[in-house]
CSV table of C-alpha atoms and ligand atoms in Angstrom, one decimal:
chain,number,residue,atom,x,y,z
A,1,UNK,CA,0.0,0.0,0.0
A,2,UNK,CA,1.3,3.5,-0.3
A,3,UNK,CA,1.9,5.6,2.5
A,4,UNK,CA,2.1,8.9,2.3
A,5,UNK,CA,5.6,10.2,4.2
A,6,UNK,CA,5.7,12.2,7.2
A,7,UNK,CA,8.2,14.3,7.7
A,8,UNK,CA,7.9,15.8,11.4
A,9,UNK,CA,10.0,17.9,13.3
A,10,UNK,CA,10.7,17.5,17.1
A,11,UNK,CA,11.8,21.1,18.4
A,12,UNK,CA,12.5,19.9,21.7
A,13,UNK,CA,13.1,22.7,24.4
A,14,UNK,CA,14.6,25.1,21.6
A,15,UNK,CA,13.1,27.9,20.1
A,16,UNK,CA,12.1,31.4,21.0
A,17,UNK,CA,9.7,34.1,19.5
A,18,UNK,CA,11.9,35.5,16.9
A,19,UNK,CA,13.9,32.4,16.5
A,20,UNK,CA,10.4,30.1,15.9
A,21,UNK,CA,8.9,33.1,13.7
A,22,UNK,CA,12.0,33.0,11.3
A,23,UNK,CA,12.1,29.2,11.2
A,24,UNK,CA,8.6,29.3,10.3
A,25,UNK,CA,9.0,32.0,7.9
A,26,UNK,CA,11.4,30.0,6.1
A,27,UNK,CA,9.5,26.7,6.1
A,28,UNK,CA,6.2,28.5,4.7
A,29,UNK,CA,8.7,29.9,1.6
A,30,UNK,CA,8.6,26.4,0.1
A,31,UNK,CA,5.7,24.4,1.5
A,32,UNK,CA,3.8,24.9,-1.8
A,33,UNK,CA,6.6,22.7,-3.3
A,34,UNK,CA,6.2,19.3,-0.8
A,35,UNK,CA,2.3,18.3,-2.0
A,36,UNK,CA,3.1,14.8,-1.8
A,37,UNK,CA,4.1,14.6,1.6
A,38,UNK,CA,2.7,15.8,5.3
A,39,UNK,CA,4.8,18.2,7.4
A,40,UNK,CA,4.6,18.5,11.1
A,41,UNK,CA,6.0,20.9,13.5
A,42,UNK,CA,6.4,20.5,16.9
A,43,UNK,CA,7.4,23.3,19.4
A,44,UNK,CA,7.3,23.7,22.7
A,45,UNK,CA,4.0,23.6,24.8
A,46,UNK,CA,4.2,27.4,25.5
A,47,UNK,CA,5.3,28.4,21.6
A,48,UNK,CA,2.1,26.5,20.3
A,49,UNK,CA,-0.2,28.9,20.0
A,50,UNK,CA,2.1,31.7,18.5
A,51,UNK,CA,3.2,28.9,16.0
A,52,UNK,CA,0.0,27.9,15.4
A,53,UNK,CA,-0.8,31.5,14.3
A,54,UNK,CA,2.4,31.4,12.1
A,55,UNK,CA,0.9,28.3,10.0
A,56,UNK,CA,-2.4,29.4,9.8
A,57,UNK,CA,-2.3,30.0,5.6
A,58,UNK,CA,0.2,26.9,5.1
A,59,UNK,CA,0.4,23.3,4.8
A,60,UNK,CA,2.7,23.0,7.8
A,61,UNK,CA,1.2,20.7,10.5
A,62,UNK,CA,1.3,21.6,14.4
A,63,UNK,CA,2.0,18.9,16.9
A,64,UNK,CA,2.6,18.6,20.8
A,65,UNK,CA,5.5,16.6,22.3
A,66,UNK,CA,3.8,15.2,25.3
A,67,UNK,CA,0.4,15.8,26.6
A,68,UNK,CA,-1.3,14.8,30.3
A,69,UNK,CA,-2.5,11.3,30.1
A,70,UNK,CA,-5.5,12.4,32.1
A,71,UNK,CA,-8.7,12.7,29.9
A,72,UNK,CA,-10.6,15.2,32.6
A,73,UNK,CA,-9.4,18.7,33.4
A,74,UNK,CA,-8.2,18.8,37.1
A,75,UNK,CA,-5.9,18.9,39.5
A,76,UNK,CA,-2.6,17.9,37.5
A,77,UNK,CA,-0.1,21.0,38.1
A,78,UNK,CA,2.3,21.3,35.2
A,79,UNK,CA,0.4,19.5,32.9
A,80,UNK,CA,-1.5,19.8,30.0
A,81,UNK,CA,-4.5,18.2,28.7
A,82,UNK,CA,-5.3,17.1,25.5
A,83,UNK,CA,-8.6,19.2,24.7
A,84,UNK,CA,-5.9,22.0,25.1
A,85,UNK,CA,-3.5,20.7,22.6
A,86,UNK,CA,-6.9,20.2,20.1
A,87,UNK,CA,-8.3,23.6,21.3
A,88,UNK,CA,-4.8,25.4,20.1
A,89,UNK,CA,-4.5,23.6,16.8
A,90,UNK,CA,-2.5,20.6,17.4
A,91,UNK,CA,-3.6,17.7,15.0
A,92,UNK,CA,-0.4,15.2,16.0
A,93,UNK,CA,1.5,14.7,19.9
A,94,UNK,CA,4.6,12.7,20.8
A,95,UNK,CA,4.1,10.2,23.1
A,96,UNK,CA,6.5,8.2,24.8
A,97,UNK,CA,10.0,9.7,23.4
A,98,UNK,CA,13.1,8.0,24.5
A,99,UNK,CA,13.7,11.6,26.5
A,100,UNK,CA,10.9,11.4,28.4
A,101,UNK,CA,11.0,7.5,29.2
A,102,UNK,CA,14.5,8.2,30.6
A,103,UNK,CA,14.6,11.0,31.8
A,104,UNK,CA,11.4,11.7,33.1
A,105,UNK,CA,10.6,8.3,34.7
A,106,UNK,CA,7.5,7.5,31.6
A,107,UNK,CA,7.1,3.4,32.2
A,108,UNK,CA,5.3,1.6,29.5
A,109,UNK,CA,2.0,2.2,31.1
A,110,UNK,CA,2.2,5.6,31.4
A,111,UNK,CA,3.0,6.0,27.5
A,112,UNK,CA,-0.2,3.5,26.8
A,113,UNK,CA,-2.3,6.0,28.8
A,114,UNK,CA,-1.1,9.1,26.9
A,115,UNK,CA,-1.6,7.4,23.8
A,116,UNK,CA,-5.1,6.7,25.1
A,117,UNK,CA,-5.8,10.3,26.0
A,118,UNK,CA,-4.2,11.6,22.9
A,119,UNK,CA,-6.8,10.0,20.9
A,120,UNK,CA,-9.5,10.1,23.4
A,121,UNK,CA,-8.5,14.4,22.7
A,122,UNK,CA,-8.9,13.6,18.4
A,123,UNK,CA,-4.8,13.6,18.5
A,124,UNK,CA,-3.4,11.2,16.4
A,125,UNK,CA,-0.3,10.1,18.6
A,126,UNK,CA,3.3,9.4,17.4
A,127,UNK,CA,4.3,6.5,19.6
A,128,UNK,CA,8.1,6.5,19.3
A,129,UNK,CA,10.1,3.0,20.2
A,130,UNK,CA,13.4,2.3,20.2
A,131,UNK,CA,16.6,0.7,22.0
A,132,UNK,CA,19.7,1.7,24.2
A,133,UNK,CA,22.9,0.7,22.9
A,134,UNK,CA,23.4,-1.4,25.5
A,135,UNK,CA,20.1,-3.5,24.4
A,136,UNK,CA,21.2,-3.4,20.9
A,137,UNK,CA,24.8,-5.3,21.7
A,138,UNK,CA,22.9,-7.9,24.4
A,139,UNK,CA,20.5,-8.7,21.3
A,140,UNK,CA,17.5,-7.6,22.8
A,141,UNK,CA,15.9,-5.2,20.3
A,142,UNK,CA,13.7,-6.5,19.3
A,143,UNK,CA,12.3,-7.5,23.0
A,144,UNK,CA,12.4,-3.9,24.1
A,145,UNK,CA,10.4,-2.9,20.6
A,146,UNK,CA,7.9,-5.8,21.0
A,147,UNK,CA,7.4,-5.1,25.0
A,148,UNK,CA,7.2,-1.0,24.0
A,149,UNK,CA,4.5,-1.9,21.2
A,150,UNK,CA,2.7,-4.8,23.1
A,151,UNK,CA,1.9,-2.2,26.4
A,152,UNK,CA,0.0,-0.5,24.4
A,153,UNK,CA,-1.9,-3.1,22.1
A,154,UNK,CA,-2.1,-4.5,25.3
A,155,UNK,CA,-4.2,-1.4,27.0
A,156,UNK,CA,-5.7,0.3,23.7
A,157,UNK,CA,-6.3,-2.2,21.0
A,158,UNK,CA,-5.3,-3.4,18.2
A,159,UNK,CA,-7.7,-1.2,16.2
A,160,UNK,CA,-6.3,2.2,18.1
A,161,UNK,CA,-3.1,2.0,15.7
A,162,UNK,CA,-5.1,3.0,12.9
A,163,UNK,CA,-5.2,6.6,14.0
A,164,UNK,CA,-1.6,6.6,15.0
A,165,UNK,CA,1.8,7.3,13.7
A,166,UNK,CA,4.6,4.9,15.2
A,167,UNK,CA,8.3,6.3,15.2
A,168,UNK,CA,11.2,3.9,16.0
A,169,UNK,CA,14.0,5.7,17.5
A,170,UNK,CA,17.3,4.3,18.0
A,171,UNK,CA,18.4,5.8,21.7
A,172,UNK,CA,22.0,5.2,20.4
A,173,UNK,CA,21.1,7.2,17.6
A,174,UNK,CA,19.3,10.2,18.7
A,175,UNK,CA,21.2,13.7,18.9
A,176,UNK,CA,25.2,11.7,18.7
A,177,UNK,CA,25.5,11.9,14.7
A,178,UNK,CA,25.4,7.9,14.9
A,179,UNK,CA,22.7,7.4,12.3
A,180,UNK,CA,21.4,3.6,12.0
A,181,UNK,CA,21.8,2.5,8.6
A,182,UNK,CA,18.8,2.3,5.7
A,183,UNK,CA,19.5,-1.4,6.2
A,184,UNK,CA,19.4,-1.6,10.0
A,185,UNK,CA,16.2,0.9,10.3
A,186,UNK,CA,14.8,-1.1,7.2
A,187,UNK,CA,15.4,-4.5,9.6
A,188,UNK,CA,13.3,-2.9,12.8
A,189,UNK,CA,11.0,-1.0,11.0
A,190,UNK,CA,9.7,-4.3,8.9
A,191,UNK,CA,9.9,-6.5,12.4
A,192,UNK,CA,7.3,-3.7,13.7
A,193,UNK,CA,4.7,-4.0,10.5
A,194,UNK,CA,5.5,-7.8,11.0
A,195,UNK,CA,4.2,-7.7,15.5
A,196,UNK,CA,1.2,-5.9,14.3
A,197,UNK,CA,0.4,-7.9,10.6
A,198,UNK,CA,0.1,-10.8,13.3
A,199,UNK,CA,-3.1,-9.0,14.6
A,200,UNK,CA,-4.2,-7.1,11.7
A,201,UNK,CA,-2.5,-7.0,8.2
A,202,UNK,CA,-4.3,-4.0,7.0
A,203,UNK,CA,-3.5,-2.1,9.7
A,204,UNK,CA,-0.2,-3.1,10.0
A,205,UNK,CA,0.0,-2.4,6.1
A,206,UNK,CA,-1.2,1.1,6.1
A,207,UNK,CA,0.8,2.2,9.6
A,208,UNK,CA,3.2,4.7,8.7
A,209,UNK,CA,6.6,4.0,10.5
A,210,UNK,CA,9.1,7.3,11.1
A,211,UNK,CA,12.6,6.7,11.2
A,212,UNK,CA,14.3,9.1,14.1
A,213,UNK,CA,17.9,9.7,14.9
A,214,UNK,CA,20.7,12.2,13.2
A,215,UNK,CA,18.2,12.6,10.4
A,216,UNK,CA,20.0,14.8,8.1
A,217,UNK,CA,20.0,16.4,4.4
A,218,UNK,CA,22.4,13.9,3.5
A,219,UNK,CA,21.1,10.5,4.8
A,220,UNK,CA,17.4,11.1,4.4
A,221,UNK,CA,17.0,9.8,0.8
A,222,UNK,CA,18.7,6.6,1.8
A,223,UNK,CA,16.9,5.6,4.8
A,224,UNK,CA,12.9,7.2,3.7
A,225,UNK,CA,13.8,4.8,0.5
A,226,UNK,CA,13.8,1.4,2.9
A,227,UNK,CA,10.6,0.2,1.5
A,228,UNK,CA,8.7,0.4,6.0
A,229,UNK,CA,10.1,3.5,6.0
A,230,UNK,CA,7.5,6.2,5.3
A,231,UNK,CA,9.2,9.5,7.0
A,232,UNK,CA,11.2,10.8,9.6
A,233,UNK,CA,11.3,12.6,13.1
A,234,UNK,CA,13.7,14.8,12.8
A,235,UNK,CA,15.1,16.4,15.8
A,236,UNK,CA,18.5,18.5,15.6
A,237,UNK,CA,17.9,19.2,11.9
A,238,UNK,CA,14.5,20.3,12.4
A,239,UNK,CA,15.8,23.8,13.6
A,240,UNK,CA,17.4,24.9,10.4
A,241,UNK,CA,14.9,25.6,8.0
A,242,UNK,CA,17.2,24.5,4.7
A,243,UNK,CA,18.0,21.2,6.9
A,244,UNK,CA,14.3,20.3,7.2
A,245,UNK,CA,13.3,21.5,3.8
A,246,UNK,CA,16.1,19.8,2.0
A,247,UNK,CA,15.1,16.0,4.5
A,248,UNK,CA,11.3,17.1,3.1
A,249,UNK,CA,12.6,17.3,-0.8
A,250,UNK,CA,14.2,13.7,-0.1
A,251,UNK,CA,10.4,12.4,0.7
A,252,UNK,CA,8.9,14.4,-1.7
A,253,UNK,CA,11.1,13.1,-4.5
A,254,UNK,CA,10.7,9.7,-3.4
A,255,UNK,CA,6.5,10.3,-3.1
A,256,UNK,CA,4.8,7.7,-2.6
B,1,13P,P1,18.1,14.0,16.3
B,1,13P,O1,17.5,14.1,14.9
B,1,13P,O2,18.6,15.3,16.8
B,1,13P,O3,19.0,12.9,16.5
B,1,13P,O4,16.8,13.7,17.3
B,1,13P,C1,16.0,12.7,16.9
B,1,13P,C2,14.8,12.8,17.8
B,1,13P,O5,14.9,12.5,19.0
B,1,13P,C3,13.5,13.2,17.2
B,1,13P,O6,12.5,13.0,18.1
C-alpha cells in the first residue's frame, strides 16, 4: 500500500519568539513545493499557539511533544490536557520519546495512557520505540520494541493503531550523529509492520513507521527509501529551515 511520508520535526526545548517566527517564515517559503508529503512541527507547549498562528495560511502541520494522560481537566499542576492541545490547533503529539522515558521516569504504562488520551482528545499520537545501545549489543531489540508496542496493544487495541503514527527511534542514535543505517532501520521497522500484521494485516500495512535519529539532508534519501520506512522525526535538523526543507525534498522526490 502507499503511505504517504511524514516528515515531522521534534523542536524539543529550543526555540524562541523570533527564533520560531524566522524558522517558520522559512519553512512557509517552500511548503507549496512538498504536495506529496505531510509536514509537522512540533514546538514547545508554551510556543504552540504563537506557531500555530504562524501556520495558519500553510500546509505545515502543528503537533505537541507530550500531553497529560488524564482525559478530565483537574488537579494535574504542570500538565496539559489534550482538549488544550486540540483547542490550540494541534492535530499530532509525541508520546512516549526515549527523553521522556529516561529521563522523566514514563514506564510503559504511562505512554499506553497518553496514547489513550491523545486519541480520546482527536490527537493522532506518534508512539516512538526504540533501543539503548546497551540493548542493541545484548540482542534484545527487538524484546524492548515488541514489550514498548505490546503495552499498548495490550491497554488500547489493536484497532487504536489505525489513527496513529509509530516512530522507532534508536536511543544510540538520537542527537550523537550515529545514524542507524537504511539497512538496519529497514530490519526494525519491517519487524514492527510484521508484530502488528500478526493482529491485523491492513492495519499493519497502512501504519506509517518514522525513522528518528541524526536525520539529516544527506542521509534522508537513503533511509525514507527502505521500502517500511515512510518518514522521519527529525530532531537536531528540524531547527534549520534549509536542513528540514532539503530532509522534506528527499520524501517528496521519493513520493509515494
Ligand atoms: P536528532 O535528529 O537530533 O538525532 O533527534 C531525533 C529525535 O529524537 C527526534 O524526536
Amino acid at each position: 500500500m502507499q503511505r504517504r511520508y511524514l516528515v515531522a520535526g521534534n523542536w524539543k526545548m529550543n526555540g524562541s519568539y523570533a527564533a520560531n517566527s524566522a524558522l517558520i517564515a522559512g519553512l512557509k517559503q517552500a511548503t507549496a513545493e512538498f504536495g506529496a508529503i505531510e509536514m509537522l512541527v512540533c514546538p514547545p507547549a508554551v510556543y504552540l499557539e504563537s506557531v500555530g498562528r504562524e501556520l495558519a495560511d500553510s500546509r505545515l502541520l502543528l503537533g505537541a511533544q507530550n500531553l497529560c494522560e488524564q482525559v478530565q481537566a483537574g488537579a494535574f499542576t504542570g500538565e496539559i490536557l489534550g482538549a488544550m492541545l486540540t483547542e490550540v490547533g494541534c492535530r499530532y503529539v509525541i508520546v512516549g520519546h526515549s527523553e521522556r522515558r529516561a529521563l522523566y521516569g514514563e514506564d510503559d504504562a504511562r505512554v499506553a495512557a497518553k496514547f489513550a488520551a491523545a486519541q480520546a482528545a482527536g490527537l493522532v499520537p506518534i508512539l516512538c520505540v526504540g533501543e539503548t545501545l546497551g540493548e542493541r549489543e545484548a540482542g534484545v531489540t527487538e524484546k524492548v520494541l515488541a514489550r514498548q508496542l505490546d503495552a499498548v496493544i495490550q491497554a488500547c487495541g489493536i484497532a487504536a493503531l489505525t489513527h496513529s503514527v509509530l516512530a522507532y527511534e534508536p536511543v544510540w542514535a538520537i542527537g550523537t550523529g550515529r545514524t542507524a543505517s537504511p539497512e538496519q532501520a529497514q530490519a526494525v521497522h519491517a519487524f514492527l509492520r510484521g508484530e502488528i500484521a500478526k493482529r491485523d494485516a491492513i492495519i499493519a500495512d497502512s501504519l506509517r513507521i518514522l525513522y528518528g535519529g541524526s536525520v539529516k539532508a544527506d542521509n534522508a534519501a537513503e533511509l525514507f527509501a527502505m521500502g517500511d520506512v515512510d518518514g522521519g522525526l527529525i530532531g537536531g535538523a528540524a531547527l534549520k529551515a534549509a536542513d528540514f526543507l532539503a530532509i522534506c525534498s528527499a520524501a517528496q522526490r521519493l513520493g509515494k
